[in-house]
Coordinates of N, CA and C in Angstrom, one line a residue:
M1 N 67.1 49.5 124.5 CA 66.2 48.5 123.9 C 65.0 49.2 123.3
S2 N 64.5 48.6 122.3 CA 63.3 49.1 121.6 C 62.1 49.1 122.5
Q3 N 61.2 50.1 122.2 CA 59.8 49.9 122.8 C 59.1 48.9 121.9
F4 N 58.0 48.3 122.4 CA 57.3 47.3 121.7 C 55.8 47.5 121.9
F5 N 55.1 47.9 120.8 CA 53.7 48.2 120.9 C 52.9 47.0 120.2
Q6 N 51.9 46.5 120.8 CA 51.0 45.6 120.2 C 49.8 46.4 119.7
V7 N 49.7 46.5 118.4 CA 48.7 47.4 117.8 C 47.7 46.5 117.0
H8 N 46.4 46.8 117.2 CA 45.4 46.1 116.5 C 45.5 46.2 115.0
P9 N 45.5 45.1 114.2 CA 45.8 45.3 112.8 C 44.6 45.9 112.0
V10 N 43.4 45.9 112.5 CA 42.3 46.5 111.8 C 41.9 47.9 112.4
N11 N 41.9 48.0 113.7 CA 41.5 49.2 114.4 C 42.7 49.7 115.3
P12 N 43.7 50.3 114.7 CA 44.9 50.6 115.5 C 44.5 51.6 116.6
Q13 N 45.1 51.4 117.8 CA 44.8 52.3 118.9 C 45.4 53.7 118.7
A14 N 44.6 54.7 118.7 CA 45.1 56.0 118.4 C 46.2 56.5 119.3
R15 N 46.1 56.1 120.6 CA 47.2 56.5 121.5 C 48.5 55.9 121.1
L16 N 48.6 54.7 120.7 CA 49.8 54.1 120.3 C 50.3 54.7 119.0
I17 N 49.4 54.9 118.1 CA 49.8 55.5 116.8 C 50.5 56.9 117.0
K18 N 49.9 57.7 118.0 CA 50.4 59.0 118.3 C 51.8 58.9 118.9
Q19 N 52.0 57.9 119.8 CA 53.3 57.8 120.4 C 54.3 57.3 119.3
A20 N 53.9 56.5 118.4 CA 54.8 56.0 117.4 C 55.2 57.2 116.5
A21 N 54.3 58.1 116.2 CA 54.6 59.3 115.4 C 55.6 60.2 116.1
Q22 N 55.4 60.3 117.4 CA 56.3 61.1 118.2 C 57.8 60.5 118.2
I23 N 57.8 59.2 118.2 CA 59.1 58.5 118.2 C 59.8 58.8 116.8
I24 N 59.0 58.8 115.7 CA 59.6 59.0 114.4 C 60.0 60.5 114.3
H25 N 59.2 61.4 114.8 CA 59.6 62.8 114.8 C 60.8 63.1 115.6
G26 N 61.1 62.2 116.6 CA 62.3 62.4 117.4 C 63.5 61.7 116.8
G27 N 63.4 61.2 115.6 CA 64.6 60.6 114.9 C 64.6 59.1 115.0
G28 N 63.6 58.5 115.5 CA 63.6 57.0 115.7 C 63.4 56.2 114.4
I29 N 63.9 55.0 114.4 CA 63.6 54.0 113.3 C 62.6 53.0 113.9
V30 N 61.6 52.7 113.1 CA 60.5 51.9 113.6 C 60.3 50.7 112.6
A31 N 60.1 49.5 113.2 CA 59.7 48.3 112.4 C 58.2 48.3 112.4
V32 N 57.6 48.2 111.3 CA 56.1 48.3 111.2 C 55.6 47.3 110.1
P33 N 54.4 46.7 110.4 CA 53.9 45.8 109.4 C 53.2 46.6 108.3
T34 N 53.2 46.1 107.1 CA 52.6 46.7 105.9 C 51.7 45.6 105.2
D35 N 51.2 46.0 104.0 CA 50.4 45.1 103.3 C 51.2 44.1 102.5
S36 N 52.5 44.2 102.6 CA 53.4 43.1 102.0 C 54.1 42.4 103.2
C37 N 55.2 43.0 103.7 CA 55.9 42.5 104.8 C 56.3 43.6 105.7
Y38 N 57.0 43.2 106.8 CA 57.5 44.3 107.7 C 58.5 45.2 107.0
A39 N 58.5 46.4 107.4 CA 59.4 47.4 106.9 C 60.0 48.2 108.0
L40 N 61.2 48.8 107.7 CA 61.8 49.8 108.6 C 61.5 51.1 108.0
V41 N 61.0 52.0 108.9 CA 60.6 53.4 108.4 C 61.2 54.4 109.3
C42 N 61.4 55.6 108.8 CA 61.9 56.8 109.5 C 61.4 58.0 108.9
H43 N 61.7 59.2 109.5 CA 61.3 60.5 109.0 C 62.0 60.8 107.7
L44 N 61.2 61.3 106.8 CA 61.8 61.7 105.5 C 62.9 62.7 105.6
D45 N 62.8 63.6 106.5 CA 63.8 64.7 106.5 C 64.9 64.5 107.5
D46 N 65.0 63.4 108.2 CA 66.0 63.1 109.2 C 67.2 62.4 108.6
K47 N 68.3 63.2 108.3 CA 69.4 62.6 107.6 C 70.1 61.5 108.4
G48 N 70.2 61.7 109.8 CA 70.8 60.8 110.6 C 70.1 59.5 110.7
A49 N 68.7 59.5 110.8 CA 67.9 58.3 110.8 C 68.0 57.6 109.5
V50 N 68.0 58.3 108.4 CA 68.1 57.6 107.1 C 69.5 56.9 107.0
E51 N 70.5 57.5 107.4 CA 71.8 56.8 107.4 C 71.9 55.6 108.3
R52 N 71.2 55.7 109.4 CA 71.2 54.5 110.3 C 70.4 53.4 109.7
L53 N 69.2 53.8 109.0 CA 68.4 52.8 108.4 C 69.2 52.0 107.3
R54 N 70.0 52.8 106.5 CA 70.8 52.2 105.5 C 71.8 51.2 106.1
R55 N 72.4 51.6 107.2 CA 73.4 50.7 107.8 C 72.8 49.5 108.3
I56 N 71.6 49.6 108.9 CA 70.9 48.4 109.4 C 70.6 47.4 108.3
R57 N 70.2 48.0 107.2 CA 69.8 47.1 106.0 C 71.0 46.7 105.2
G58 N 72.2 47.4 105.4 CA 73.4 47.0 104.7 C 73.3 47.4 103.2
I59 N 72.7 48.6 103.0 CA 72.5 49.1 101.6 C 73.2 50.5 101.4
D60 N 73.6 50.8 100.2 CA 74.2 52.1 99.9 C 73.2 53.0 99.2
E61 N 73.7 54.2 98.8 CA 72.8 55.2 98.3 C 72.2 54.8 96.9
K62 N 72.8 53.8 96.2 CA 72.3 53.4 94.9 C 71.0 52.5 95.1
H63 N 70.8 52.0 96.3 CA 69.6 51.2 96.6 C 68.4 52.1 96.8
H64 N 67.4 52.0 96.1 CA 66.2 52.8 96.2 C 65.5 52.6 97.6
L65 N 65.4 53.6 98.4 CA 64.5 53.6 99.5 C 63.1 54.0 98.9
T66 N 62.1 53.8 99.7 CA 60.7 54.0 99.3 C 60.0 55.0 100.1
L67 N 59.3 55.9 99.4 CA 58.4 56.8 100.1 C 57.0 56.2 100.2
L68 N 56.5 56.0 101.4 CA 55.2 55.5 101.6 C 54.2 56.7 101.8
C69 N 53.3 56.8 100.8 CA 52.4 57.9 100.7 C 51.0 57.5 101.1
R70 N 50.2 58.5 101.5 CA 48.8 58.3 101.9 C 47.9 58.0 100.7
D71 N 48.2 58.7 99.5 CA 47.3 58.5 98.4 C 48.1 59.0 97.1
L72 N 47.4 59.0 96.0 CA 48.1 59.4 94.7 C 48.4 60.8 94.7
S73 N 47.6 61.7 95.3 CA 47.8 63.1 95.3 C 49.1 63.4 96.0
E74 N 49.3 62.7 97.1 CA 50.6 63.0 97.9 C 51.8 62.4 97.1
L75 N 51.6 61.3 96.5 CA 52.6 60.7 95.7 C 53.1 61.6 94.5
G76 N 52.1 62.3 94.0 CA 52.3 63.3 92.9 C 53.2 64.5 93.3
V77 N 53.3 64.7 94.6 CA 54.1 65.8 95.1 C 55.6 65.5 94.9
Y78 N 55.9 64.2 95.1 CA 57.3 63.7 95.2 C 57.8 63.1 93.9
A79 N 56.9 62.8 93.0 CA 57.2 62.1 91.7 C 56.6 62.8 90.5
R80 N 57.3 62.9 89.4 CA 56.7 63.4 88.2 C 55.9 62.3 87.5
V81 N 54.6 62.6 87.4 CA 53.7 61.5 86.9 C 52.9 62.1 85.7
D82 N 53.0 61.4 84.5 CA 52.3 61.9 83.4 C 50.9 61.1 83.3
N83 N 50.1 61.4 82.3 CA 48.8 60.7 82.3 C 48.9 59.2 82.1
R84 N 49.8 58.7 81.3 CA 50.0 57.3 81.2 C 50.3 56.6 82.5
Q85 N 51.3 57.2 83.2 CA 51.7 56.7 84.5 C 50.6 56.7 85.5
F86 N 49.9 57.9 85.5 CA 48.8 58.0 86.5 C 47.7 56.9 86.3
R87 N 47.4 56.6 85.1 CA 46.4 55.5 84.8 C 46.8 54.2 85.4
L88 N 48.1 53.9 85.2 CA 48.7 52.6 85.7 C 48.7 52.7 87.2
L89 N 49.1 53.8 87.8 CA 49.2 53.9 89.3 C 47.8 53.8 89.9
K90 N 46.8 54.4 89.3 CA 45.4 54.4 89.8 C 44.8 53.0 89.8
A91 N 45.2 52.2 88.8 CA 44.7 50.8 88.7 C 45.3 49.9 89.8
A92 N 46.4 50.3 90.3 CA 47.2 49.3 91.2 C 47.4 49.9 92.6
T93 N 46.8 51.0 93.0 CA 46.9 51.5 94.3 C 45.6 51.7 95.0
P94 N 45.5 51.6 96.3 CA 46.6 51.1 97.2 C 46.8 49.6 97.0
G95 N 48.0 49.2 97.3 CA 48.4 47.8 97.2 C 49.8 47.6 97.4
P96 N 50.3 46.3 97.3 CA 51.6 45.9 97.5 C 52.6 46.1 96.3
F97 N 52.6 47.3 95.8 CA 53.5 47.7 94.7 C 54.4 48.8 95.1
T98 N 55.6 48.8 94.6 CA 56.5 50.0 94.7 C 56.8 50.4 93.3
F99 N 56.7 51.7 93.0 CA 56.9 52.2 91.7 C 58.2 53.1 91.6
I100 N 59.0 52.8 90.6 CA 60.2 53.7 90.4 C 59.8 54.8 89.5
L101 N 59.9 56.1 90.0 CA 59.5 57.2 89.2 C 60.5 58.3 89.3
E102 N 60.4 59.3 88.4 CA 61.4 60.4 88.5 C 61.0 61.3 89.7
A103 N 62.0 61.6 90.5 CA 61.8 62.4 91.7 C 61.6 63.9 91.4
T104 N 60.8 64.6 92.1 CA 60.6 66.0 92.0 C 61.6 66.7 93.0
K105 N 61.7 68.0 92.9 CA 62.6 68.7 93.8 C 62.1 68.7 95.3
C106 N 61.0 68.1 95.5 CA 60.5 68.0 96.9 C 61.2 66.8 97.6
V107 N 61.9 66.0 96.8 CA 62.6 64.8 97.4 C 64.1 65.3 97.7
P108 N 64.5 65.2 98.9 CA 65.9 65.6 99.2 C 66.9 64.8 98.3
R109 N 67.9 65.5 97.7 CA 68.8 64.9 96.7 C 69.4 63.6 97.2
R110 N 69.7 63.6 98.5 CA 70.4 62.4 99.1 C 69.6 61.2 99.1
L111 N 68.2 61.3 98.9 CA 67.3 60.2 98.9 C 67.1 59.6 97.5
S112 N 67.3 60.4 96.5 CA 67.0 59.9 95.1 C 68.3 59.1 94.6
H113 N 68.1 58.3 93.6 CA 69.2 57.6 93.0 C 70.2 58.6 92.5
P114 N 71.5 58.4 92.9 CA 72.5 59.4 92.6 C 72.7 59.7 91.1
S115 N 72.5 58.8 90.2 CA 72.7 59.0 88.8 C 71.4 59.2 88.1
R116 N 70.3 58.5 88.5 CA 69.1 58.5 87.7 C 68.1 59.5 88.2
K117 N 68.3 60.0 89.4 CA 67.3 61.0 90.1 C 65.9 60.4 90.1
T118 N 65.9 59.1 90.5 CA 64.6 58.4 90.7 C 64.4 58.1 92.1
I119 N 63.1 57.7 92.4 CA 62.8 57.4 93.8 C 61.7 56.3 93.8
G120 N 61.7 55.4 94.8 CA 60.6 54.4 94.9 C 59.5 55.0 95.7
L121 N 58.3 54.8 95.2 CA 57.1 55.3 95.9 C 56.0 54.2 96.0
R122 N 55.2 54.3 97.0 CA 54.1 53.3 97.1 C 53.0 53.9 98.0
V123 N 51.8 53.4 97.7 CA 50.6 53.7 98.5 C 50.1 52.4 99.1
P124 N 50.4 52.1 100.4 CA 50.1 50.9 101.0 C 48.6 50.7 101.4
E125 N 48.2 49.5 101.5 CA 46.8 49.2 101.9 C 46.9 48.4 103.2
D126 N 47.1 49.1 104.3 CA 47.3 48.5 105.6 C 46.8 49.5 106.7
A127 N 46.0 49.1 107.6 CA 45.4 50.0 108.6 C 46.4 50.7 109.5
I128 N 47.5 49.9 109.9 CA 48.4 50.5 110.9 C 49.3 51.5 110.2
I129 N 49.9 51.2 109.0 CA 50.8 52.1 108.4 C 50.0 53.3 107.9
N130 N 48.7 53.1 107.5 CA 47.9 54.3 107.0 C 47.6 55.2 108.2
A131 N 47.3 54.6 109.3 CA 47.0 55.4 110.5 C 48.3 56.3 110.9
L132 N 49.4 55.7 110.8 CA 50.7 56.4 111.1 C 50.9 57.5 110.1
L133 N 50.7 57.2 108.8 CA 50.9 58.3 107.8 C 49.9 59.4 108.0
A134 N 48.7 59.1 108.4 CA 47.7 60.1 108.7 C 48.1 61.0 109.9
E135 N 48.6 60.4 110.9 CA 49.1 61.1 112.1 C 50.2 62.0 111.8
L136 N 51.2 61.5 110.9 CA 52.3 62.3 110.6 C 52.0 63.4 109.6
E137 N 51.0 63.2 108.8 CA 50.6 64.1 107.7 C 51.7 64.3 106.7
Q138 N 52.5 63.3 106.4 CA 53.5 63.4 105.4 C 54.0 61.9 105.2
P139 N 54.7 61.7 104.1 CA 55.2 60.3 103.8 C 56.2 59.9 104.8
L140 N 56.4 58.6 104.9 CA 57.5 57.9 105.6 C 58.5 57.4 104.6
L141 N 59.7 57.4 105.0 CA 60.8 56.8 104.2 C 61.0 55.4 104.7
G142 N 61.0 54.4 103.8 CA 61.0 53.0 104.3 C 61.8 52.1 103.4
S143 N 62.1 50.9 104.0 CA 62.7 49.8 103.2 C 62.3 48.5 103.8
T144 N 62.1 47.5 102.9 CA 61.7 46.2 103.3 C 62.7 45.6 104.4
L145 N 62.1 45.0 105.4 CA 63.0 44.5 106.5 C 63.6 43.2 106.2
I146 N 64.6 43.2 105.3 CA 65.5 42.1 104.9 C 66.9 42.4 105.4
M147 N 67.4 41.5 106.2 CA 68.7 41.7 106.8 C 69.8 41.5 105.8
P148 N 71.0 42.1 106.0 CA 72.1 41.9 105.1 C 72.5 40.5 104.9
N149 N 72.7 40.1 103.6 CA 73.1 38.7 103.2 C 72.0 37.7 103.4
E150 N 70.8 38.2 103.5 CA 69.6 37.3 103.6 C 68.6 37.6 102.5
T151 N 67.8 36.7 102.2 CA 66.8 36.9 101.1 C 65.4 37.0 101.5
E152 N 65.1 36.5 102.7 CA 63.7 36.5 103.2 C 63.5 37.6 104.2
P153 N 62.4 38.3 104.2 CA 62.1 39.4 105.1 C 61.8 38.8 106.5
L154 N 62.1 39.6 107.5 CA 61.7 39.2 108.9 C 60.2 39.4 109.0
N155 N 59.5 38.5 109.6 CA 58.1 38.5 109.5 C 57.4 38.4 110.9
D156 N 58.1 38.3 111.9 CA 57.6 38.1 113.3 C 58.2 39.2 114.2
A157 N 57.3 39.9 114.9 CA 57.7 41.0 115.7 C 58.7 40.5 116.8
D158 N 58.4 39.4 117.4 CA 59.3 38.9 118.4 C 60.7 38.6 117.9
T159 N 60.8 38.0 116.7 CA 62.1 37.8 116.1 C 62.8 39.1 115.8
I160 N 62.0 40.1 115.3 CA 62.6 41.4 115.0 C 63.2 42.0 116.3
C161 N 62.5 41.8 117.4 CA 62.9 42.4 118.7 C 64.2 41.7 119.1
E162 N 64.3 40.4 118.9 CA 65.5 39.6 119.3 C 66.7 40.1 118.5
R163 N 66.5 40.3 117.2 CA 67.6 40.6 116.3 C 68.0 42.1 116.2
L164 N 67.0 42.9 116.4 CA 67.2 44.3 116.2 C 66.8 45.2 117.3
G165 N 66.5 44.6 118.5 CA 66.0 45.3 119.6 C 66.9 46.5 120.1
K166 N 68.2 46.3 119.9 CA 69.2 47.4 120.3 C 69.4 48.4 119.3
Q167 N 68.9 48.3 118.1 CA 69.1 49.2 117.0 C 67.9 50.0 116.6
L168 N 66.7 49.6 117.0 CA 65.5 50.3 116.7 C 64.9 51.0 117.9
E169 N 64.2 52.1 117.7 CA 63.5 52.8 118.8 C 62.1 52.2 119.1
L170 N 61.5 51.5 118.1 CA 60.2 51.0 118.3 C 59.9 49.8 117.3
I171 N 59.3 48.8 117.8 CA 58.8 47.7 117.0 C 57.3 47.6 117.2
I172 N 56.5 47.7 116.1 CA 55.1 47.6 116.2 C 54.7 46.2 115.8
D173 N 54.0 45.5 116.7 CA 53.5 44.2 116.5 C 52.1 44.2 116.0
G174 N 51.9 44.0 114.7 CA 50.5 44.0 114.2 C 50.1 42.6 113.7
G175 N 50.9 41.6 114.2 CA 50.6 40.3 113.7 C 51.5 39.9 112.6
A176 N 51.5 38.7 112.1 CA 52.3 38.2 111.0 C 51.9 38.9 109.7
C177 N 52.9 39.2 108.9 CA 52.6 39.8 107.5 C 52.9 38.7 106.5
S178 N 52.6 39.0 105.2 CA 53.1 38.2 104.1 C 54.6 38.1 104.2
M179 N 55.1 37.0 103.7 CA 56.6 36.8 103.5 C 57.1 37.4 102.2
E180 N 56.2 37.9 101.4 CA 56.6 38.5 100.1 C 56.7 40.0 100.2
P181 N 57.8 40.6 99.7 CA 57.9 42.0 99.6 C 57.0 42.6 98.5
T182 N 57.0 43.9 98.3 CA 56.3 44.5 97.2 C 56.8 44.0 95.9
T183 N 55.9 44.1 94.9 CA 56.3 44.0 93.5 C 56.8 45.4 93.1
V184 N 58.0 45.4 92.5 CA 58.6 46.7 92.1 C 58.5 46.9 90.6
I185 N 57.9 48.0 90.2 CA 57.6 48.3 88.7 C 58.3 49.6 88.4
D186 N 59.2 49.6 87.4 CA 59.9 50.8 86.9 C 59.0 51.5 85.9
L187 N 58.5 52.7 86.1 CA 57.6 53.4 85.2 C 58.4 54.6 84.5
T188 N 59.7 54.6 84.6 CA 60.4 55.8 84.0 C 60.6 55.7 82.5
G189 N 60.5 54.5 82.0 CA 60.7 54.3 80.5 C 59.4 54.3 79.8
P190 N 59.4 54.1 78.4 CA 58.2 54.1 77.6 C 57.3 53.0 78.0
D191 N 57.8 51.9 78.5 CA 57.0 50.7 78.9 C 57.3 50.4 80.3
A192 N 56.3 49.9 81.1 CA 56.6 49.4 82.4 C 57.6 48.2 82.4
E193 N 58.5 48.2 83.4 CA 59.5 47.2 83.5 C 59.4 46.6 84.9
L194 N 59.3 45.2 84.9 CA 59.3 44.5 86.2 C 60.7 44.4 86.8
V195 N 60.9 45.0 87.9 CA 62.2 45.0 88.6 C 62.2 43.8 89.6
R196 N 61.2 43.6 90.3 CA 61.1 42.5 91.3 C 59.7 42.0 91.4
Q197 N 59.5 40.7 91.3 CA 58.2 40.1 91.4 C 58.0 39.9 92.9
G198 N 56.9 40.4 93.5 CA 56.6 40.2 94.9 C 55.1 39.9 95.0
R199 N 54.5 40.4 96.0 CA 53.1 40.1 96.3 C 52.1 40.6 95.3
G200 N 52.4 41.8 94.7 CA 51.5 42.4 93.8 C 51.4 41.7 92.4
D201 N 50.3 41.6 91.8 CA 50.1 40.9 90.6 C 50.5 41.9 89.4
A202 N 51.6 41.6 88.7 CA 52.1 42.5 87.7 C 51.4 42.4 86.4
S203 N 50.4 41.5 86.3 CA 49.7 41.4 85.0 C 48.9 42.7 84.7
A204 N 48.5 43.5 85.7 CA 47.8 44.7 85.4 C 48.7 45.7 84.6
F205 N 50.0 45.4 84.5 CA 50.9 46.3 83.8 C 51.3 45.6 82.5
G206 N 50.7 44.4 82.2 CA 51.1 43.7 81.0 C 52.4 42.9 81.1
L207 N 52.7 42.7 82.4 CA 54.0 42.0 82.7 C 53.8 40.6 83.2

């Protein structure tokens, strides 16, 4: 069964964040609240954890997973960003957006889109996930917690425990999140393209 941590949404307990980071370092998959909705996250470099996360979500390698980064400088390590893209990113981060960008060689090949060599990246604005990123000192790999054949994300930690308690190593209860996932913007072309409308306001991109 999963461990279950009740973490303060504004002032996360350092002891629990440290334990959560240790679970992730050990190959665990964790359900965690974000500034959009709950997400499943795991260690970027753990192939087995990534494969398990994909199985739980019912997605294949063509579905973009997302790197959750601490800031734009960290994002720039994993994605190729030109001046135009940087201006757009700076205007909308941190926040509930996921950006599709060209992956750099720092991204393991198995994580980028198999034909496009792109990756989803975001800089969240949430105290719990940011505390976890700071403790890990590297990005997390994540995916919105939407179950196979469903359209709405799971939004309650107790429900997540009931449905996924045997498949996850940890569930972090930070209270209810938004029911909207991130807004997904593809920045790989000459113009920004709206892939999914979610919580983020896409008008900043002229969309």
